[in-house]
Amino acid sequence: MGQIRAVLCGYYGKGNGGDEALLASLLQMLPPNVKPLVLSGNPRETKERYQVESYDRMSAWQVFKAIRSAKVFIWGGGSLMQDVTSFASPIYYAGLMGLARQFGLRTIAWAQGIGPIERPIIRAIAKQVFAKCELVSVRDRASANLLLNWQIPCCLAPDPVWALESLPVKGLWDLPAPRVAVTLRQHPQLSPERIANLTKALIDFQKATQSFILLVPFQKSKDLAIAKSLESKLPGVSKILTLDDPRELFGLFRGVEMAIGMRYHSLIMAAAQECRCFALSYDPKVSNLMQELSIPGWKLSEIPEDPKIITQTWLDCYANGDSLSSAQIQSLVDRALIHRELLTQALAAD
């Protein structure tokens, strides 16, 4: 079987741990005869971390060069087609997919989480682009239902990060135990008042549990400022852990008792390592995950105004909360590997 050159396109090389985890999962699941060409916001870093050929995603010439040399275009994972954080983002991804089709590449939309899409024009573009893909897989029921309404066939399987191989984190086991991981990000609904209440609640929670708080920024540009603020209020009993390799991010949760998280993939990684989880939802994808896995939590708009209620709720979760069973986790991992089987089938045709 000859080598197949495939362009991988996603929100890669932009310092977002969740999207890096999707890239690492995709690279792990590619058949051995596929040579990945990764479009990245930081091609040098992507090349060094994953030992792959990488091109600057914002350089028209480099994108053109990668697509022209490939046979397959893989739209790789996550919330690419949504217009809540950016109007330009779905236009960019749809444009690349269109360019790939113009050059005769086979196009695959892989492990997609579609939406929210608020603008009719973006909805129309998304519908057209997905309809022209030769294969579509999605990671959640809401995305599957949307495609069903559009009469576009797709395969539904859990997020591929469930099946990501993890790496150990150097020095983690030297930190005091028990450990609780906290992953917060900037968001308009996470007002200064809510941050203050969460901070007060976390201080009291830490005192009650005598736990060591690991503050884990998944994207420095949106998470690090909040992590630094929390660390300053928890001197000596907390540490900011900035991990660039998503496989280490995943491995981190192996040494954690409980995770309090806003980030979608922080909750998946924690749940996959048998942590108790508590979610703070800023997006429908997080709310959907909470529902699917029965994870307790609040939408940001529902966070109680009384820090004592927050603390008590977290203490209840810490003392009495259920983690997923090993059988549940294995089932999710096995089903996430459907994304790998689909790639193998789709690329075997070449």
Short mmCIF file of C-alpha atoms in Angstrom, two decimals:
data_model
loop_
_atom_site.label_atom_id
_atom_site.label_comp_id
_atom_site.label_asym_id
_atom_site.label_seq_id
_atom_site.Cartn_x
_atom_site.Cartn_y
_atom_site.Cartn_z
CA MET A 1 0.00 0.00 0.00
CA GLY A 2 1.47 3.34 -1.05
CA GLN A 3 1.91 6.35 1.17
CA ILE A 4 -0.99 8.81 1.32
CA ARG A 5 -0.29 12.48 2.05
CA ALA A 6 -3.09 13.99 4.15
CA VAL A 7 -3.55 17.62 5.21
CA LEU A 8 -4.77 17.89 8.82
CA CYS A 9 -6.67 21.10 9.55
CA GLY A 10 -7.92 22.29 12.93
CA TYR A 11 -7.23 24.87 15.64
CA TYR A 12 -3.71 23.51 16.02
CA GLY A 13 -0.59 25.30 17.21
CA LYS A 14 -2.61 28.00 18.98
CA GLY A 15 -1.81 27.02 22.55
CA ASN A 16 -5.16 25.39 23.32
CA GLY A 17 -4.72 22.12 25.24
CA GLY A 18 -8.03 20.67 24.06
CA ASP A 19 -7.31 21.23 20.38
CA GLU A 20 -3.78 19.91 20.81
CA ALA A 21 -5.28 16.80 22.41
CA LEU A 22 -7.50 16.38 19.34
CA LEU A 23 -4.46 16.65 17.06
CA ALA A 24 -2.52 14.14 19.17
CA SER A 25 -5.53 11.78 19.05
CA LEU A 26 -5.82 12.14 15.28
CA LEU A 27 -2.11 11.48 14.74
CA GLN A 28 -2.40 8.43 17.02
CA MET A 29 -5.36 7.10 15.01
CA LEU A 30 -4.03 7.64 11.48
CA PRO A 31 -3.18 4.46 9.56
CA PRO A 32 0.61 3.90 9.27
CA ASN A 33 0.63 4.52 5.51
CA VAL A 34 -0.68 8.09 5.95
CA LYS A 35 1.84 10.95 6.04
CA PRO A 36 0.30 13.89 7.95
CA LEU A 37 0.80 17.48 6.81
CA VAL A 38 -0.38 19.61 9.73
CA LEU A 39 -1.60 23.19 9.26
CA SER A 40 -0.53 24.96 12.44
CA GLY A 41 -0.37 28.37 14.08
CA ASN A 42 3.12 27.40 15.26
CA PRO A 43 4.56 25.00 12.66
CA ARG A 44 7.98 24.73 14.29
CA GLU A 45 6.51 23.73 17.65
CA THR A 46 4.08 21.28 16.02
CA LYS A 47 6.91 19.69 14.04
CA GLU A 48 9.11 19.29 17.13
CA ARG A 49 6.36 17.99 19.43
CA TYR A 50 4.81 15.43 17.08
CA GLN A 51 7.62 14.78 14.58
CA VAL A 52 5.39 15.66 11.61
CA GLU A 53 5.57 17.90 8.55
CA SER A 54 3.89 21.19 9.43
CA TYR A 55 2.83 24.33 7.55
CA ASP A 56 1.81 27.82 8.64
CA ARG A 57 -2.00 27.88 8.67
CA MET A 58 -2.07 31.65 8.00
CA SER A 59 0.34 31.61 5.04
CA ALA A 60 -1.65 31.31 1.81
CA TRP A 61 1.42 30.00 0.00
CA GLN A 62 2.17 27.31 2.59
CA VAL A 63 -1.46 26.19 2.77
CA PHE A 64 -1.62 26.06 -1.02
CA LYS A 65 1.65 24.08 -1.13
CA ALA A 66 0.39 21.51 1.43
CA ILE A 67 -2.99 21.03 -0.24
CA ARG A 68 -1.49 20.78 -3.73
CA SER A 69 0.82 17.95 -2.60
CA ALA A 70 -1.85 15.89 -0.81
CA LYS A 71 -4.57 13.39 -1.69
CA VAL A 72 -6.77 13.77 1.40
CA PHE A 73 -7.97 16.71 3.53
CA ILE A 74 -9.00 15.94 7.12
CA TRP A 75 -10.91 18.56 9.06
CA GLY A 76 -9.68 17.35 12.39
CA GLY A 77 -11.85 17.55 15.43
CA GLY A 78 -13.53 20.01 17.74
CA SER A 79 -15.78 23.05 17.43
CA LEU A 80 -14.53 24.41 14.12
CA MET A 81 -17.91 25.30 12.63
CA GLN A 82 -19.32 27.71 15.20
CA ASP A 83 -19.74 31.46 15.08
CA VAL A 84 -20.01 32.37 18.77
CA THR A 85 -16.31 33.06 19.39
CA SER A 86 -15.56 34.24 15.84
CA PHE A 87 -17.35 35.01 12.60
CA ALA A 88 -14.12 34.58 10.62
CA SER A 89 -13.27 31.12 11.96
CA PRO A 90 -15.99 29.09 10.17
CA ILE A 91 -15.33 31.08 6.98
CA TYR A 92 -11.65 30.12 7.20
CA TYR A 93 -12.32 26.40 7.71
CA ALA A 94 -15.03 26.28 5.04
CA GLY A 95 -12.70 28.10 2.63
CA LEU A 96 -9.92 25.56 3.16
CA MET A 97 -12.35 22.68 2.67
CA GLY A 98 -13.54 24.28 -0.57
CA LEU A 99 -9.94 24.77 -1.76
CA ALA A 100 -9.17 21.13 -1.03
CA ARG A 101 -12.16 20.01 -3.08
CA GLN A 102 -11.10 22.26 -5.96
CA PHE A 103 -7.78 20.42 -6.03
CA GLY A 104 -9.58 17.08 -6.08
CA LEU A 105 -8.71 15.99 -2.54
CA ARG A 106 -10.98 13.57 -0.73
CA THR A 107 -12.44 15.46 2.22
CA ILE A 108 -13.18 14.07 5.69
CA ALA A 109 -14.83 15.94 8.57
CA TRP A 110 -13.56 14.07 11.61
CA ALA A 111 -14.82 14.11 15.23
CA GLN A 112 -16.70 17.36 14.76
CA GLY A 113 -18.62 19.27 17.41
CA ILE A 114 -20.88 21.53 15.37
CA GLY A 115 -22.23 24.82 16.70
CA PRO A 116 -23.50 26.94 18.20
CA ILE A 117 -24.23 28.59 14.84
CA GLU A 118 -26.31 31.77 15.20
CA ARG A 119 -25.97 33.42 11.78
CA PRO A 120 -28.09 32.03 8.91
CA ILE A 121 -25.26 32.61 6.42
CA ILE A 122 -22.82 30.51 8.48
CA ARG A 123 -25.49 27.82 8.90
CA ALA A 124 -25.94 27.68 5.12
CA ILE A 125 -22.17 27.49 4.55
CA ALA A 126 -21.78 24.73 7.15
CA LYS A 127 -24.60 22.70 5.63
CA GLN A 128 -23.08 22.97 2.16
CA VAL A 129 -19.57 22.06 3.30
CA PHE A 130 -20.59 19.03 5.38
CA ALA A 131 -22.82 17.79 2.55
CA LYS A 132 -19.80 17.64 0.21
CA CYS A 133 -17.59 15.66 2.60
CA GLU A 134 -17.03 12.02 1.75
CA LEU A 135 -17.12 11.06 5.42
CA VAL A 136 -18.39 12.89 8.52
CA SER A 137 -17.96 11.76 12.12
CA VAL A 138 -19.26 13.75 15.10
CA ARG A 139 -18.53 13.59 18.82
CA ASP A 140 -21.92 14.48 20.34
CA ARG A 141 -25.61 13.83 19.82
CA ALA A 142 -26.51 17.50 19.25
CA SER A 143 -24.13 17.63 16.25
CA ALA A 144 -25.53 14.34 14.94
CA ASN A 145 -29.09 15.65 15.23
CA LEU A 146 -28.18 18.84 13.36
CA LEU A 147 -26.71 16.83 10.47
CA LEU A 148 -29.74 14.53 10.55
CA ASN A 149 -31.98 17.58 10.10
CA TRP A 150 -29.83 18.55 7.12
CA GLN A 151 -30.11 14.97 5.80
CA ILE A 152 -26.34 14.53 5.89
CA PRO A 153 -25.17 11.05 6.94
CA CYS A 154 -22.66 10.88 9.79
CA CYS A 155 -21.23 8.56 12.39
CA LEU A 156 -21.55 9.40 16.09
CA ALA A 157 -18.83 8.36 18.56
CA PRO A 158 -17.43 9.85 21.80
CA ASP A 159 -14.70 12.48 21.57
CA PRO A 160 -11.46 10.82 20.38
CA VAL A 161 -9.54 12.28 23.34
CA TRP A 162 -11.07 9.49 25.45
CA ALA A 163 -8.67 7.16 23.64
CA LEU A 164 -5.59 9.42 23.77
CA GLU A 165 -2.47 7.83 25.22
CA SER A 166 -1.30 9.75 28.29
CA LEU A 167 2.22 10.54 29.47
CA PRO A 168 3.41 10.87 33.10
CA VAL A 169 4.02 14.36 34.51
CA LYS A 170 7.46 14.82 35.97
CA GLY A 171 7.34 15.82 39.65
CA LEU A 172 3.57 15.38 40.02
CA TRP A 173 3.83 12.67 42.65
CA ASP A 174 6.22 14.82 44.71
CA LEU A 175 3.44 17.38 45.27
CA PRO A 176 1.29 17.03 48.42
CA ALA A 177 -1.79 14.82 48.25
CA PRO A 178 -4.76 14.74 47.97
CA ARG A 179 -4.77 16.90 44.84
CA VAL A 180 -7.65 18.80 43.23
CA ALA A 181 -7.33 20.24 39.71
CA VAL A 182 -9.02 23.53 38.78
CA THR A 183 -9.39 24.70 35.19
CA LEU A 184 -11.07 28.07 34.68
CA ARG A 185 -11.05 30.30 31.58
CA GLN A 186 -12.02 33.87 30.80
CA HIS A 187 -15.62 34.32 29.73
CA PRO A 188 -18.03 37.28 29.66
CA GLN A 189 -20.37 35.48 32.09
CA LEU A 190 -17.51 34.80 34.50
CA SER A 191 -17.79 38.26 36.02
CA PRO A 192 -15.40 39.67 38.64
CA GLU A 193 -18.12 39.03 41.26
CA ARG A 194 -18.43 35.37 40.24
CA ILE A 195 -14.65 34.94 40.20
CA ALA A 196 -14.48 36.46 43.69
CA ASN A 197 -17.17 34.05 44.95
CA LEU A 198 -15.46 31.03 43.36
CA THR A 199 -12.13 32.13 44.86
CA LYS A 200 -13.61 32.45 48.36
CA ALA A 201 -15.32 29.08 47.96
CA LEU A 202 -12.09 27.44 46.78
CA ILE A 203 -10.13 28.84 49.75
CA ASP A 204 -12.67 27.38 52.19
CA PHE A 205 -12.87 24.10 50.24
CA GLN A 206 -9.09 23.74 50.36
CA LYS A 207 -9.01 24.35 54.12
CA ALA A 208 -11.77 21.80 54.74
CA THR A 209 -10.19 19.08 52.60
CA GLN A 210 -6.51 19.90 53.22
CA SER A 211 -6.05 19.29 49.50
CA PHE A 212 -3.36 20.69 47.24
CA ILE A 213 -4.84 22.77 44.43
CA LEU A 214 -3.42 22.28 40.93
CA LEU A 215 -4.30 25.24 38.72
CA VAL A 216 -4.19 24.03 35.12
CA PRO A 217 -4.36 26.59 32.30
CA PHE A 218 -5.49 24.82 29.11
CA GLN A 219 -4.90 27.98 27.05
CA LYS A 220 -2.50 30.51 28.55
CA SER A 221 -4.08 33.51 26.82
CA LYS A 222 -7.48 32.83 28.40
CA ASP A 223 -6.68 30.82 31.54
CA LEU A 224 -3.38 31.97 33.00
CA ALA A 225 -4.52 35.28 34.51
CA ILE A 226 -7.28 33.58 36.53
CA ALA A 227 -4.86 30.83 37.61
CA LYS A 228 -2.35 33.43 38.85
CA SER A 229 -5.07 35.26 40.75
CA LEU A 230 -6.16 32.02 42.47
CA GLU A 231 -2.57 31.04 43.27
CA SER A 232 -1.98 34.38 44.98
CA LYS A 233 -4.97 33.67 47.28
CA LEU A 234 -3.81 30.11 48.04
CA PRO A 235 -0.13 30.61 48.94
CA GLY A 236 1.76 27.42 49.73
CA VAL A 237 -1.16 25.12 48.98
CA SER A 238 -1.46 25.55 45.23
CA LYS A 239 0.64 25.39 42.08
CA ILE A 240 0.12 26.44 38.47
CA LEU A 241 0.94 23.56 36.13
CA THR A 242 1.44 24.68 32.54
CA LEU A 243 1.80 21.64 30.31
CA ASP A 244 2.24 22.09 26.57
CA ASP A 245 2.04 18.41 25.59
CA PRO A 246 -1.62 17.30 25.66
CA ARG A 247 -0.56 13.75 26.55
CA GLU A 248 0.97 15.11 29.77
CA LEU A 249 -2.18 17.16 30.42
CA PHE A 250 -4.08 13.89 30.25
CA GLY A 251 -1.55 12.13 32.48
CA LEU A 252 -1.87 14.87 35.10
CA PHE A 253 -5.39 13.77 36.01
CA ARG A 254 -4.14 10.32 36.99
CA GLY A 255 -2.76 11.94 40.14
CA VAL A 256 -5.89 13.96 40.98
CA GLU A 257 -8.82 13.17 43.28
CA MET A 258 -11.28 15.70 41.90
CA ALA A 259 -11.47 18.19 39.04
CA ILE A 260 -13.40 21.48 38.95
CA GLY A 261 -13.45 22.49 35.32
CA MET A 262 -14.85 24.81 32.68
CA ARG A 263 -12.79 23.34 29.86
CA TYR A 264 -14.55 20.60 27.90
CA HIS A 265 -11.46 18.45 27.48
CA SER A 266 -10.35 18.94 31.09
CA LEU A 267 -13.58 17.20 32.13
CA ILE A 268 -13.09 14.38 29.59
CA MET A 269 -9.48 13.84 30.70
CA ALA A 270 -10.44 13.90 34.38
CA ALA A 271 -13.41 11.57 33.92
CA ALA A 272 -11.24 9.19 31.88
CA GLN A 273 -8.80 8.94 34.82
CA GLU A 274 -11.58 8.09 37.31
CA CYS A 275 -11.63 11.55 38.91
CA ARG A 276 -14.74 12.98 40.46
CA CYS A 277 -15.74 15.97 38.34
CA PHE A 278 -17.63 19.21 38.87
CA ALA A 279 -18.39 21.30 35.80
CA LEU A 280 -18.87 25.03 35.28
CA SER A 281 -20.50 25.25 31.87
CA TYR A 282 -19.87 28.17 29.51
CA ASP A 283 -20.96 26.38 26.33
CA PRO A 284 -23.60 23.87 25.16
CA LYS A 285 -20.86 21.29 24.53
CA VAL A 286 -20.00 21.32 28.25
CA SER A 287 -23.68 21.14 29.26
CA ASN A 288 -24.18 18.21 26.86
CA LEU A 289 -21.18 16.41 28.35
CA MET A 290 -22.54 16.98 31.87
CA GLN A 291 -25.82 15.40 30.81
CA GLU A 292 -24.23 12.44 29.01
CA LEU A 293 -21.88 11.56 31.89
CA SER A 294 -24.11 12.74 34.81
CA ILE A 295 -21.45 15.24 35.91
CA PRO A 296 -22.72 17.67 38.57
CA GLY A 297 -22.23 21.38 38.02
CA TRP A 298 -23.71 24.75 37.10
CA LYS A 299 -23.97 26.94 34.08
CA LEU A 300 -22.01 30.13 34.74
CA SER A 301 -25.25 32.09 35.06
CA GLU A 302 -26.44 29.65 37.77
CA ILE A 303 -23.40 29.84 40.09
CA PRO A 304 -24.76 30.63 43.58
CA GLU A 305 -24.05 34.10 44.92
CA ASP A 306 -23.24 32.70 48.37
CA PRO A 307 -19.67 31.26 48.45
CA LYS A 308 -20.68 28.97 51.34
CA ILE A 309 -23.19 27.18 49.10
CA ILE A 310 -20.49 26.72 46.45
CA THR A 311 -18.05 25.34 49.04
CA GLN A 312 -20.60 22.93 50.49
CA THR A 313 -21.59 21.68 47.04
CA TRP A 314 -17.94 21.02 46.18
CA LEU A 315 -17.38 19.27 49.54
CA ASP A 316 -20.36 17.00 48.86
CA CYS A 317 -18.93 16.13 45.46
CA TYR A 318 -15.48 15.53 46.96
CA ALA A 319 -16.79 13.28 49.75
CA ASN A 320 -19.72 11.54 48.07
CA GLY A 321 -19.40 12.11 44.33
CA ASP A 322 -19.10 9.22 41.92
CA SER A 323 -16.41 8.86 39.33
CA LEU A 324 -17.02 6.83 36.20
CA SER A 325 -16.44 3.12 36.66
CA SER A 326 -13.60 1.42 34.82
CA ALA A 327 -16.22 -0.41 32.72
CA GLN A 328 -17.88 2.89 31.74
CA ILE A 329 -14.52 4.41 30.83
CA GLN A 330 -13.52 1.36 28.78
CA SER A 331 -16.81 1.55 26.90
CA LEU A 332 -16.20 5.23 26.06
CA VAL A 333 -12.62 4.49 24.95
CA ASP A 334 -13.76 1.58 22.79
CA ARG A 335 -16.48 3.67 21.16
CA ALA A 336 -14.10 6.63 20.67
CA LEU A 337 -11.92 4.27 18.62
CA ILE A 338 -14.73 4.18 16.05
CA HIS A 339 -13.16 7.44 14.80
CA ARG A 340 -9.99 5.42 14.09
CA GLU A 341 -11.91 2.67 12.29
CA LEU A 342 -13.61 5.25 10.08
CA LEU A 343 -10.26 6.77 9.11
CA THR A 344 -8.88 3.33 8.31
CA GLN A 345 -11.88 2.49 6.13
CA ALA A 346 -11.93 5.86 4.38
CA LEU A 347 -8.21 5.89 3.65
CA ALA A 348 -8.03 2.24 2.61
CA ALA A 349 -9.82 3.19 -0.61
CA ASP A 350 -6.71 4.97 -1.87
#
